[in-house]
Short mmCIF file of C-alpha atoms in Angstrom, two decimals:
data_model
loop_
_atom_site.label_atom_id
_atom_site.label_comp_id
_atom_site.label_asym_id
_atom_site.label_seq_id
_atom_site.Cartn_x
_atom_site.Cartn_y
_atom_site.Cartn_z
CA MET A 1 34.71 11.89 113.38
CA LYS A 2 37.05 14.25 111.62
CA ARG A 3 39.94 12.03 112.44
CA LEU A 4 38.16 8.98 111.11
CA SER A 5 37.22 10.70 107.84
CA SER A 6 40.68 11.99 107.30
CA SER A 7 42.29 8.62 107.72
CA PRO A 8 43.41 6.79 104.55
CA LEU A 9 41.14 3.82 105.16
CA VAL A 10 38.07 5.97 105.44
CA ALA A 11 38.96 7.86 102.22
CA ASP A 12 39.39 4.64 100.24
CA ALA A 13 36.06 3.30 101.45
CA HIS A 14 34.29 6.54 100.48
CA GLY A 15 35.82 6.50 96.94
CA ALA A 16 34.70 2.93 96.44
CA ARG A 17 31.14 3.87 97.35
CA GLN A 18 31.20 6.79 94.86
CA ARG A 19 32.47 4.55 92.04
CA GLY A 20 29.71 2.03 92.84
CA ARG A 21 27.12 4.77 92.38
CA VAL A 22 28.51 5.94 88.97
CA ARG A 23 28.70 2.47 87.32
CA PRO A 24 24.95 1.58 87.67
CA ALA A 25 23.95 5.02 86.33
CA LEU A 26 26.21 4.63 83.29
CA MET A 27 24.80 1.18 82.61
CA TRP A 28 21.21 2.42 82.77
CA GLY A 29 22.06 5.28 80.39
CA VAL A 30 23.47 2.85 77.81
CA VAL A 31 20.35 0.68 78.13
CA ALA A 32 18.12 3.72 77.61
CA LEU A 33 20.00 4.74 74.46
CA ALA A 34 19.72 1.20 73.07
CA LEU A 35 15.97 1.14 73.71
CA VAL A 36 15.49 4.51 72.00
CA ALA A 37 17.46 3.36 68.93
CA GLY A 38 15.57 0.06 68.73
CA GLY A 39 12.22 1.78 69.10
CA GLY A 40 13.05 4.24 66.33
CA LEU A 41 14.08 1.42 64.01
CA TRP A 42 10.88 -0.48 64.75
CA TRP A 43 8.74 2.61 64.11
CA TRP A 44 10.50 3.30 60.76
CA SER A 45 10.00 -0.29 59.60
CA LYS A 46 6.27 -0.03 60.34
CA ARG A 47 5.93 3.32 58.57
CA THR A 48 7.69 2.42 55.28
CA PRO A 49 5.31 -0.43 54.11
CA ALA A 50 2.33 1.78 54.86
CA GLN A 51 3.70 4.52 52.63
CA GLY A 52 4.45 1.97 49.84
CA GLU A 53 0.89 0.63 49.94
CA GLN A 54 -0.54 4.14 49.86
CA ALA A 55 1.67 5.12 46.89
CA SER A 56 0.78 1.99 44.95
CA ALA A 57 -2.90 2.46 45.69
CA GLY A 58 -2.94 6.11 44.64
CA ALA A 59 -0.84 5.78 41.45
CA PRO A 60 -2.59 5.09 38.11
CA GLY A 61 -2.18 1.59 36.72
CA PRO A 62 -0.94 0.77 33.22
CA GLY A 63 -4.45 0.93 31.90
CA GLY A 64 -5.11 4.38 33.29
CA GLY A 65 -7.21 3.32 36.37
CA ARG A 66 -6.81 4.93 39.80
CA ALA A 67 -7.72 3.36 43.15
CA GLY A 68 -8.30 5.02 46.52
CA GLY A 69 -8.38 3.88 50.13
CA GLY A 70 -5.41 1.53 49.78
CA ARG A 71 -7.17 -0.82 47.34
CA ARG A 72 -5.77 -1.84 43.97
CA GLY A 73 -7.54 0.10 41.24
CA PRO A 74 -8.75 -1.07 37.84
CA GLY A 75 -5.50 0.05 36.27
CA GLY A 76 -3.55 -2.80 37.92
CA PRO A 77 -2.71 -6.08 36.29
CA GLY A 78 -5.79 -7.96 35.26
CA GLY A 79 -8.05 -4.92 35.63
CA PRO A 80 -10.11 -3.48 32.81
CA GLY A 81 -7.27 -1.31 31.63
CA GLY A 82 -4.35 -3.51 32.71
CA PRO A 83 -2.02 -5.77 30.79
CA GLY A 84 -4.26 -8.80 31.06
CA ALA A 85 -7.22 -7.12 29.39
CA MET A 86 -6.23 -7.89 25.77
CA GLY A 87 -5.80 -11.57 26.49
CA ALA A 88 -9.41 -11.93 27.64
CA GLN A 89 -11.02 -9.61 25.06
CA ALA A 90 -12.22 -11.19 21.79
CA GLN A 91 -10.60 -9.64 18.71
CA PRO A 92 -12.78 -8.86 15.66
CA VAL A 93 -11.60 -10.72 12.54
CA SER A 94 -12.93 -11.77 9.17
CA VAL A 95 -12.41 -15.29 7.89
CA GLY A 96 -12.16 -17.27 4.69
CA VAL A 97 -12.98 -20.90 4.00
CA VAL A 98 -10.56 -23.66 3.08
CA GLU A 99 -11.74 -25.12 -0.24
CA ARG A 100 -10.75 -27.62 -2.89
CA ARG A 101 -10.80 -26.24 -6.42
CA ASP A 102 -8.96 -26.43 -9.72
CA MET A 103 -5.90 -24.18 -9.77
CA ARG A 104 -4.17 -22.84 -12.85
CA VAL A 105 -0.39 -22.95 -13.05
CA LEU A 106 0.40 -19.48 -14.32
CA ILE A 107 3.52 -17.76 -15.61
CA SER A 108 3.51 -14.08 -14.74
CA ALA A 109 5.38 -11.61 -16.92
CA ILE A 110 5.38 -8.00 -18.02
CA GLY A 111 4.55 -7.49 -21.68
CA THR A 112 4.23 -4.77 -24.29
CA MET A 113 1.35 -4.40 -26.71
CA ASN A 114 2.43 -4.37 -30.36
CA PRO A 115 0.02 -3.36 -33.14
CA ARG A 116 -0.48 -5.73 -36.03
CA ALA A 117 0.42 -2.95 -38.47
CA THR A 118 1.52 0.66 -38.31
CA ALA A 119 1.28 3.15 -41.19
CA VAL A 120 2.50 6.73 -41.37
CA VAL A 121 0.15 8.62 -43.66
CA ARG A 122 2.26 10.89 -45.89
CA ALA A 123 1.46 13.02 -48.88
CA LYS A 124 2.44 11.38 -52.18
CA VAL A 125 2.57 14.71 -54.01
CA SER A 126 3.68 18.11 -52.87
CA GLY A 127 1.05 20.72 -52.32
CA GLU A 128 -0.95 22.82 -49.93
CA LEU A 129 -3.09 20.93 -47.42
CA LEU A 130 -6.63 22.16 -47.99
CA ARG A 131 -8.88 19.99 -45.81
CA LEU A 132 -8.66 17.37 -43.05
CA HIS A 133 -11.46 14.82 -42.84
CA PHE A 134 -10.59 13.06 -39.58
CA LYS A 135 -10.46 13.57 -35.82
CA GLU A 136 -7.52 12.50 -33.75
CA GLY A 137 -8.06 9.10 -32.15
CA ASP A 138 -10.79 8.02 -34.56
CA GLU A 139 -11.19 4.48 -35.79
CA VAL A 140 -10.90 4.49 -39.59
CA LYS A 141 -11.37 1.95 -42.33
CA ALA A 142 -9.00 1.21 -45.17
CA GLY A 143 -9.58 3.64 -48.06
CA GLN A 144 -11.35 6.25 -45.93
CA LEU A 145 -10.66 9.86 -47.00
CA LEU A 146 -8.40 11.64 -44.51
CA ALA A 147 -7.16 14.85 -46.19
CA GLU A 148 -7.09 16.80 -49.46
CA ILE A 149 -4.27 18.68 -51.20
CA ASP A 150 -4.84 21.57 -53.61
CA PRO A 151 -5.50 19.71 -56.93
CA ARG A 152 -5.53 22.63 -59.38
CA SER A 153 -2.02 22.30 -60.75
CA PHE A 154 -2.39 18.58 -61.10
CA GLN A 155 -5.75 19.00 -62.78
CA ALA A 156 -4.22 21.43 -65.29
CA SER A 157 -1.41 19.04 -66.14
CA PHE A 158 -3.88 16.26 -66.64
CA ASN A 159 -6.05 18.38 -68.89
CA GLN A 160 -3.06 19.35 -71.01
CA ILE A 161 -1.94 15.79 -71.47
CA GLN A 162 -5.47 14.77 -72.16
CA GLY A 163 -5.67 17.34 -74.97
CA THR A 164 -2.47 16.11 -76.54
CA LEU A 165 -3.82 12.60 -76.37
CA GLN A 166 -7.00 13.56 -78.14
CA ARG A 167 -5.05 15.37 -80.92
CA ASP A 168 -2.77 12.43 -81.49
CA GLN A 169 -5.72 10.09 -81.49
CA ALA A 170 -7.34 12.21 -84.22
CA LEU A 171 -4.15 12.14 -86.30
CA LEU A 172 -3.97 8.41 -85.86
CA LYS A 173 -7.56 8.03 -86.98
CA ASN A 174 -6.95 10.10 -90.09
CA ALA A 175 -3.79 8.16 -90.93
CA GLN A 176 -5.67 4.90 -90.59
CA LEU A 177 -8.39 6.11 -93.00
CA ASP A 178 -5.79 7.18 -95.54
CA LEU A 179 -4.09 3.84 -95.28
CA GLN A 180 -7.40 2.11 -95.94
CA ARG A 181 -8.00 4.16 -99.13
CA TYR A 182 -4.44 3.58 -100.28
CA LYS A 183 -4.90 -0.13 -100.00
CA GLU A 184 -8.08 0.01 -102.11
CA LEU A 185 -6.29 2.02 -104.80
CA GLN A 186 -3.35 -0.35 -104.75
CA ALA A 187 -5.74 -3.19 -105.42
CA GLN A 188 -6.84 -1.34 -108.57
CA ASP A 189 -3.20 -0.65 -109.50
CA SER A 190 -3.92 3.04 -109.19
CA ILE A 191 -1.02 3.92 -106.86
CA ALA A 192 2.40 2.58 -106.19
CA GLY A 193 3.02 0.16 -103.37
CA GLN A 194 5.63 2.48 -101.87
CA GLN A 195 2.99 5.05 -101.02
CA VAL A 196 0.95 2.43 -99.23
CA ASP A 197 3.94 1.38 -97.14
CA THR A 198 4.69 4.98 -96.20
CA GLN A 199 1.13 5.51 -95.02
CA ALA A 200 1.25 2.32 -92.97
CA ALA A 201 4.41 3.53 -91.21
CA LEU A 202 2.71 6.84 -90.44
CA VAL A 203 -0.19 5.01 -88.86
CA ARG A 204 2.16 3.05 -86.61
CA GLN A 205 3.91 6.29 -85.67
CA TYR A 206 0.65 7.86 -84.60
CA GLN A 207 -0.22 4.73 -82.66
CA GLY A 208 3.00 5.08 -80.66
CA THR A 209 2.32 8.75 -80.04
CA VAL A 210 -1.18 8.00 -78.81
CA ALA A 211 0.14 5.26 -76.52
CA ALA A 212 2.67 7.67 -75.03
CA ASP A 213 0.02 10.30 -74.62
CA GLN A 214 -2.20 7.75 -72.92
CA ALA A 215 0.54 6.86 -70.45
CA GLN A 216 1.14 10.51 -69.67
CA ALA A 217 -2.56 10.99 -69.14
CA ASP A 218 -2.69 8.03 -66.79
CA ALA A 219 0.26 9.41 -64.80
CA ALA A 220 -1.37 12.81 -64.59
CA ARG A 221 -4.62 11.22 -63.48
CA LEU A 222 -2.72 9.29 -60.79
CA GLN A 223 -0.99 12.43 -59.58
CA LEU A 224 -4.34 14.12 -59.42
CA SER A 225 -5.77 11.26 -57.38
CA TYR A 226 -2.93 11.62 -54.89
CA THR A 227 -4.36 14.96 -53.86
CA ARG A 228 -7.01 12.94 -51.98
CA ILE A 229 -5.20 11.22 -49.11
CA THR A 230 -6.87 8.03 -47.87
CA ALA A 231 -6.19 5.54 -45.05
CA PRO A 232 -3.92 2.72 -46.22
CA ILE A 233 -5.04 0.35 -43.44
CA ALA A 234 -7.84 0.10 -40.92
CA GLY A 235 -6.95 1.13 -37.40
CA ARG A 236 -6.82 3.89 -34.87
CA LEU A 237 -5.58 7.36 -35.76
CA GLY A 238 -2.99 9.15 -33.71
CA LEU A 239 -2.36 12.86 -33.33
CA ARG A 240 -2.13 14.89 -36.53
CA GLN A 241 1.30 16.15 -37.48
CA ALA A 242 0.27 18.76 -40.09
CA ASP A 243 -2.41 21.40 -40.09
CA ARG A 244 -4.49 22.85 -42.88
CA GLY A 245 -2.65 25.42 -44.96
CA ASN A 246 0.77 23.80 -44.66
CA VAL A 247 2.65 22.58 -47.71
CA VAL A 248 3.22 18.87 -47.35
CA ASN A 249 5.80 16.78 -49.17
CA PRO A 250 6.41 13.06 -49.63
CA SER A 251 9.72 13.48 -47.80
CA ASP A 252 8.12 14.66 -44.54
CA ALA A 253 9.37 12.37 -41.76
CA ASN A 254 6.31 12.58 -39.50
CA GLY A 255 3.75 12.66 -42.28
CA ILE A 256 0.24 13.86 -41.58
CA VAL A 257 -0.96 11.23 -39.12
CA THR A 258 -0.14 7.68 -37.99
CA ILE A 259 -2.51 4.73 -38.06
CA THR A 260 -2.04 1.69 -35.82
CA GLN A 261 -3.98 -1.49 -36.31
CA VAL A 262 -5.05 -2.63 -32.82
CA LYS A 263 -7.98 -4.91 -33.69
CA PRO A 264 -6.54 -7.49 -33.34
CA ILE A 265 -3.40 -6.66 -31.37
CA ASP A 266 -0.45 -8.69 -30.10
CA ALA A 267 1.31 -8.82 -26.74
CA VAL A 268 5.03 -9.57 -26.65
CA PHE A 269 6.54 -10.78 -23.37
CA SER A 270 9.48 -12.82 -22.08
CA VAL A 271 9.20 -16.30 -20.57
CA PRO A 272 11.94 -17.98 -18.47
CA GLU A 273 13.85 -20.57 -20.44
CA ALA A 274 12.79 -23.23 -17.92
CA HIS A 275 9.32 -23.20 -19.51
CA VAL A 276 10.47 -23.33 -23.14
CA GLY A 277 10.09 -27.10 -23.40
CA THR A 278 6.57 -27.06 -21.99
CA LEU A 279 5.47 -24.25 -24.28
CA ALA A 280 6.97 -25.87 -27.38
CA ARG A 281 5.31 -29.18 -26.55
CA ARG A 282 1.90 -27.58 -25.97
CA LEU A 283 2.11 -25.66 -29.26
CA ALA A 284 3.23 -28.76 -31.17
CA GLU A 285 0.25 -30.68 -29.77
CA GLY A 286 -2.06 -27.94 -31.01
CA ARG A 287 -3.28 -27.12 -27.53
CA GLU A 288 -4.53 -23.62 -26.88
CA LEU A 289 -2.63 -21.82 -24.13
CA PRO A 290 -4.84 -19.09 -22.63
CA VAL A 291 -3.27 -15.73 -21.85
CA GLU A 292 -4.74 -12.99 -19.65
CA LEU A 293 -3.82 -9.33 -19.58
CA TRP A 294 -4.19 -7.27 -16.38
CA ASP A 295 -3.65 -3.64 -15.56
CA ARG A 296 -0.72 -2.25 -13.57
CA ASP A 297 -2.41 -2.88 -10.18
CA LEU A 298 -3.60 -6.40 -11.11
CA LYS A 299 -7.16 -5.36 -10.28
CA GLN A 300 -8.79 -5.15 -13.71
CA GLN A 301 -8.57 -7.67 -16.52
CA LEU A 302 -7.93 -6.02 -19.88
CA GLY A 303 -8.35 -8.96 -22.22
CA ARG A 304 -8.13 -12.68 -22.88
CA GLY A 305 -6.28 -14.25 -25.78
CA ARG A 306 -4.11 -17.17 -26.76
CA LEU A 307 -0.43 -17.84 -27.30
CA ASN A 308 0.50 -17.60 -30.97
CA ALA A 309 4.22 -18.19 -31.27
CA VAL A 310 7.54 -18.47 -29.45
CA ASP A 311 10.79 -16.99 -30.69
CA ASN A 312 13.51 -19.25 -32.14
CA SER A 313 16.34 -18.20 -29.81
CA ILE A 314 16.93 -17.51 -26.11
CA ASP A 315 18.36 -14.22 -24.94
CA ILE A 316 21.65 -15.21 -23.26
CA ALA A 317 21.74 -11.97 -21.26
CA THR A 318 18.42 -12.55 -19.49
CA GLY A 319 17.86 -16.30 -19.90
CA THR A 320 14.41 -15.72 -21.36
CA ILE A 321 12.66 -16.27 -24.66
CA LYS A 322 10.14 -13.97 -26.30
CA ALA A 323 6.57 -15.10 -26.87
CA LYS A 324 3.66 -13.50 -28.70
CA ALA A 325 -0.03 -13.75 -27.86
CA ALA A 326 -2.98 -12.47 -29.92
CA PHE A 327 -6.01 -10.56 -28.59
CA ASP A 328 -9.18 -9.48 -30.39
CA ASN A 329 -9.37 -6.16 -28.51
CA ALA A 330 -12.99 -5.75 -29.55
CA GLU A 331 -13.60 -3.14 -26.84
CA GLY A 332 -10.53 -1.13 -27.80
CA ARG A 333 -9.03 -1.13 -24.30
CA LEU A 334 -5.54 -2.06 -25.48
CA PHE A 335 -3.16 0.45 -27.04
CA ALA A 336 0.09 0.15 -28.90
CA ASN A 337 3.22 0.10 -26.69
CA GLN A 338 1.07 -0.31 -23.57
CA PHE A 339 2.70 -2.11 -20.62
CA VAL A 340 0.57 -4.91 -19.22
CA ASN A 341 0.79 -7.77 -16.73
CA VAL A 342 0.62 -11.10 -18.53
CA ARG A 343 -0.57 -14.38 -17.05
CA LEU A 344 0.10 -17.41 -19.23
CA GLU A 345 -1.57 -20.67 -18.22
CA VAL A 346 0.74 -23.63 -18.77
CA ASP A 347 -0.95 -26.30 -16.63
CA ARG A 348 -3.85 -26.96 -14.26
CA LEU A 349 -4.01 -28.61 -10.82
CA GLU A 350 -7.25 -30.47 -10.17
CA GLN A 351 -8.99 -30.21 -6.77
CA ALA A 352 -6.09 -28.64 -4.92
CA LEU A 353 -6.47 -27.50 -1.30
CA THR A 354 -6.68 -23.69 -1.35
CA VAL A 355 -6.99 -20.77 1.08
CA PRO A 356 -7.41 -17.02 0.48
CA THR A 357 -4.14 -15.31 -0.35
CA THR A 358 -4.57 -12.78 2.47
CA ALA A 359 -4.68 -15.58 5.06
CA VAL A 360 -1.10 -16.70 4.41
CA GLN A 361 1.56 -15.34 6.78
CA ASN A 362 4.89 -16.65 5.49
CA ASN A 363 4.44 -20.37 6.22
CA TYR A 364 1.43 -20.46 8.53
CA VAL A 365 -2.21 -19.45 8.83
CA TYR A 366 -4.48 -18.74 11.81
CA LEU A 367 -7.19 -21.39 12.07
CA VAL A 368 -10.43 -20.51 13.90
CA GLN A 369 -11.35 -23.33 16.30
CA GLU A 370 -14.78 -24.32 17.59
CA ASP A 371 -14.21 -22.66 20.99
CA GLY A 372 -13.68 -19.26 19.37
CA THR A 373 -9.89 -19.23 19.68
CA VAL A 374 -7.23 -19.30 16.98
CA THR A 375 -4.24 -21.53 16.50
CA GLN A 376 -1.36 -21.47 14.05
CA ARG A 377 -1.16 -24.15 11.37
CA ARG A 378 2.02 -24.67 9.37
CA ILE A 379 1.56 -24.83 5.60
CA THR A 380 3.56 -25.16 2.40
CA VAL A 381 2.56 -22.57 -0.19
CA GLY A 382 2.04 -23.67 -3.79
CA VAL A 383 0.79 -21.78 -6.85
CA THR A 384 -1.30 -18.61 -6.74
CA ASP A 385 -4.36 -18.10 -8.91
CA GLY A 386 -6.17 -14.82 -8.37
CA ASP A 387 -7.11 -14.39 -4.70
CA ARG A 388 -6.52 -18.09 -3.84
CA VAL A 389 -3.32 -19.99 -3.22
CA SER A 390 -2.79 -23.74 -3.10
CA VAL A 391 -1.34 -25.06 0.16
CA LYS A 392 -0.29 -28.29 1.81
CA GLY A 393 -0.61 -28.71 5.56
CA GLU A 394 -2.87 -29.60 8.46
CA LEU A 395 -6.01 -28.08 6.98
CA LYS A 396 -9.33 -29.56 5.96
CA PRO A 397 -11.97 -28.31 3.51
CA GLY A 398 -14.60 -26.21 5.25
CA GLU A 399 -12.34 -24.92 8.02
CA GLN A 400 -12.11 -21.19 8.59
CA VAL A 401 -8.87 -19.21 8.50
CA VAL A 402 -8.37 -15.57 9.46
CA VAL A 403 -7.93 -13.25 6.47
CA ASP A 404 -8.22 -9.83 8.14
CA GLY A 405 -7.21 -8.65 11.62
CA ILE A 406 -4.20 -11.00 11.81
CA ASP A 407 -1.90 -8.34 13.26
CA ARG A 408 -3.87 -8.36 16.54
CA LEU A 409 -3.69 -12.11 17.08
CA ARG A 410 -1.46 -14.56 18.89
CA GLU A 411 -1.67 -18.25 19.68
CA GLY A 412 -4.86 -19.05 21.62
CA ALA A 413 -6.38 -15.57 21.27
CA LYS A 414 -10.17 -15.29 21.35
CA VAL A 415 -11.80 -13.92 18.21
CA THR A 416 -15.18 -12.75 17.02
CA VAL A 417 -15.98 -13.33 13.35
CA ILE A 418 -17.45 -10.25 11.68
CA GLU A 419 -17.87 -8.97 8.15
CA PRO A 420 -14.72 -7.78 6.32
CA ASP A 421 -15.95 -4.19 6.06
CA LYS A 422 -16.42 -4.06 9.82
CA VAL A 423 -12.85 -5.25 10.36
CA GLN A 424 -11.65 -2.45 8.12
CA LYS A 425 -13.64 0.03 10.18
CA VAL A 426 -12.06 -1.31 13.39
CA ASP A 427 -8.57 -1.03 11.90
CA GLN A 428 -9.32 2.48 10.72
CA ALA A 429 -10.57 3.43 14.17
CA VAL A 430 -7.38 2.08 15.76
CA GLN A 431 -5.25 4.04 13.29
CA ASP A 432 -7.27 7.21 13.87
CA ALA A 433 -6.95 6.81 17.63
CA SER A 434 -3.20 6.27 17.45
CA SER A 435 -2.77 9.38 15.31
CA GLN A 436 -4.76 11.58 17.70
CA PRO A 437 -3.27 13.28 20.76
CA ARG A 438 -3.66 11.44 24.03
CA GLY A 439 -6.19 13.94 25.34
CA MET A 440 -8.36 13.52 22.24
CA ARG A 441 -8.27 9.73 22.51
CA ASN A 442 -9.67 9.94 26.06
CA LEU A 443 -12.70 11.95 24.92
CA PRO A 444 -16.00 10.20 24.14
CA PRO A 445 -16.77 9.65 20.43
CA ASP A 446 -19.61 12.19 20.44
CA VAL A 447 -17.32 14.86 21.89
CA ARG A 448 -14.64 14.11 19.28
CA ALA A 449 -17.24 14.36 16.52
CA LYS A 450 -18.44 17.68 17.92
CA LEU A 451 -14.88 19.03 18.06
CA ALA A 452 -14.31 18.04 14.44
CA THR A 453 -17.04 20.47 13.32
CA MET A 454 -15.64 23.46 15.27
CA ASN A 455 -13.20 26.09 14.17
CA PRO A 456 -9.93 26.47 16.14
CA ASP A 457 -11.26 29.22 18.44
CA GLU A 458 -14.44 27.35 19.29
CA ARG A 459 -12.48 24.16 19.86
CA LYS A 460 -10.07 25.92 22.23
CA ALA A 461 -12.89 27.45 24.30
CA TYR A 462 -14.75 24.14 24.44
CA LEU A 463 -11.67 22.25 25.62
CA GLN A 464 -10.97 24.84 28.31
CA LYS A 465 -14.53 24.44 29.55
CA LEU A 466 -14.12 20.65 29.68
CA ARG A 467 -10.86 20.98 31.62
CA ALA A 468 -12.51 23.30 34.13
CA GLU A 469 -15.44 20.91 34.66
CA ARG A 470 -13.18 17.89 35.06
CA GLY A 471 -10.90 19.82 37.41
CA GLY A 472 -13.81 20.67 39.69
CA GLN A 473 -15.00 17.05 39.74
CA ARG A 474 -11.48 15.81 40.49
CA ASN A 475 -10.98 18.27 43.38
CA GLY A 476 -14.29 17.32 44.96
CA GLY A 477 -13.48 13.61 44.75
CA ASN A 478 -10.01 14.04 46.21
CA GLY A 479 -11.32 16.03 49.22
CA GLY A 480 -13.69 13.25 50.21
CA GLY A 481 -11.05 10.57 49.86
CA ASN A 482 -8.41 12.35 51.88
CA SER A 483 -10.70 13.10 54.83
CA GLY A 484 -10.98 9.45 55.78
CA GLY A 485 -7.42 8.36 55.10
CA SER A 486 -5.19 10.91 56.89
CA ASN A 487 -4.97 12.99 60.04
CA GLY A 488 -3.57 16.13 58.39
CA ALA A 489 -0.28 17.19 57.00
CA GLY A 490 1.01 18.59 60.27
CA SER A 491 0.79 15.43 62.38
CA GLY A 492 3.96 13.64 63.28
CA ALA A 493 5.56 11.47 65.94
CA PRO A 494 6.82 13.45 68.98
CA ALA A 495 10.49 13.23 69.75
CA ALA A 496 11.65 12.04 73.16
CA GLU A 497 13.01 14.71 75.41
CA GLY A 498 16.68 14.66 76.04
CA SER A 499 17.33 12.04 73.36
CA ALA A 500 20.14 12.41 70.88
CA PRO A 501 19.37 13.75 67.37
CA ALA A 502 20.34 10.42 65.83
CA SER A 503 17.58 8.67 67.75
CA GLN A 504 14.79 10.95 66.52
CA ALA A 505 12.43 9.37 63.96
CA PRO A 506 11.63 11.33 60.78
CA ALA A 507 8.25 12.98 60.60
CA PRO A 508 5.65 10.87 58.68
CA SER A 509 4.24 12.04 55.39
CA PRO A 510 0.70 13.44 55.28
CA GLY A 511 -1.97 10.77 55.42
CA SER A 512 0.26 8.03 56.85
CA PRO A 513 -1.03 6.05 59.86
CA GLN A 514 0.27 7.21 63.25
CA PRO A 515 2.35 4.74 65.27
CA SER A 516 0.84 3.47 68.46
CA PRO A 517 2.57 4.49 71.70
CA GLY A 518 5.06 1.91 72.80
CA PRO A 519 8.52 1.49 74.19
CA ALA A 520 9.98 3.48 71.33
CA SER A 521 7.78 6.55 71.77
CA ALA A 522 9.85 7.98 74.66
CA ALA A 523 12.94 6.96 76.57
CA PRO A 524 12.11 5.38 79.97
CA ALA A 525 13.20 7.35 83.05
CA ALA A 526 16.32 6.08 84.75
CA PRO A 527 15.77 4.70 88.30
CA ALA A 528 16.96 6.89 91.16
CA ALA A 529 20.42 6.21 92.49
CA PRO A 530 20.55 4.59 95.97
CA ALA A 531 21.18 6.91 98.89
CA PRO A 532 24.75 7.05 100.14
CA ALA A 533 25.51 4.77 103.03
CA GLY A 534 25.70 6.36 106.44
CA ARG A 535 22.99 9.00 105.83
#
């Protein structure tokens, strides 16, 4: 036997048998590795979708909802808080009615109120101001006493001139009597004619002296009358410029007070030159062109009047012409130099199709249909008269258009028609909610109202209490949900013994479903090698 085994033929045969044993074992090892790798890949592919579904189910949706147990919560699309909620919810709006009515063609301008007359009350004589008989801002009549100047010096001058006048009048009277006697004596040839002529000249001299004295007396009387200052015109007084005790003079620039005549009063404004022909034609025909005055905010009408005149030249710098309108101003609401908004009516459109001004959005309006939805209708905007505007488009009288709540609408949106004040309350609530912190917006209205009445310390303690209560409720709910959906955080897939690290599957996350045992759970055992031949 030893000789046979040591022969070359026997050695070659034994080596061939050993090589035959190694090749099947190597092949089975490669197959085992391939199965382990394939099983790991299969297990990973099954695990990943499960984790994705769990993450999507547990995450809050866009509307703030949260779902458990792998189901899609209310926060997902189409849920109560999701993106599709606004499309199905009816939006509160207020509406106006399409109507046919007469519309005025108005020219809007900015004007200035000009008084009919202005008078600066000045002293006509110099003197001390003794008394003031007016209150600032009073309405006065022409000739009404306003102030008094110390009259004593003027009274003395008048008395002196008056005395001279009386003396000269007495001399004149005596000269006239003498002349009368001289004429009687001349008729009797008792005196010479020359004496009569001399007496006649003396009489004429005294007559001239008396006339001069009379003029001086009149001037003194006039100066004395100037110590009583009266209103030259009727109107409204301004602020006084001199106080009692001051010496006033005729040369004072500001005078004592200023009077402006504002009943009636005029408004001066500029009109574009394109309307000059129409205005001139209307005035030539004798037609009355109504004019309205409004306050700065165009909310309150100040007066109604008529166009009086148009200037005779156009301002080349602005391309406008000045016009003047008259107003009675019976209520005294218009003041001199006051800026006003002017509306001049130049024409009138009869039975024009109109909508509320607030319904117009550029060149369209939202029309409320019979099914409770809105649709856009294109329009062409015409003239505006108050809160209505004339339009041309696919509208009919009696139809309803949205005037408030337009910013929340789109084509085909559902709406609920409510009163305008309710729409304003809804808009205010939306603005208040957007200005509040997110945590405050999530609180119920009664809780927010309660917080508004607390001081900062009470509010802080109350909010901490709410957080603690909500935290306890959240923890209790999460414990119940996790007990039925996971097997614990420490569970995982066992690794096959003797397998390479690359073939091991990663441990699953807590709560993920466990893979069922299969070909990939462990590498199959390699079959035993056949016994060597000859044993």
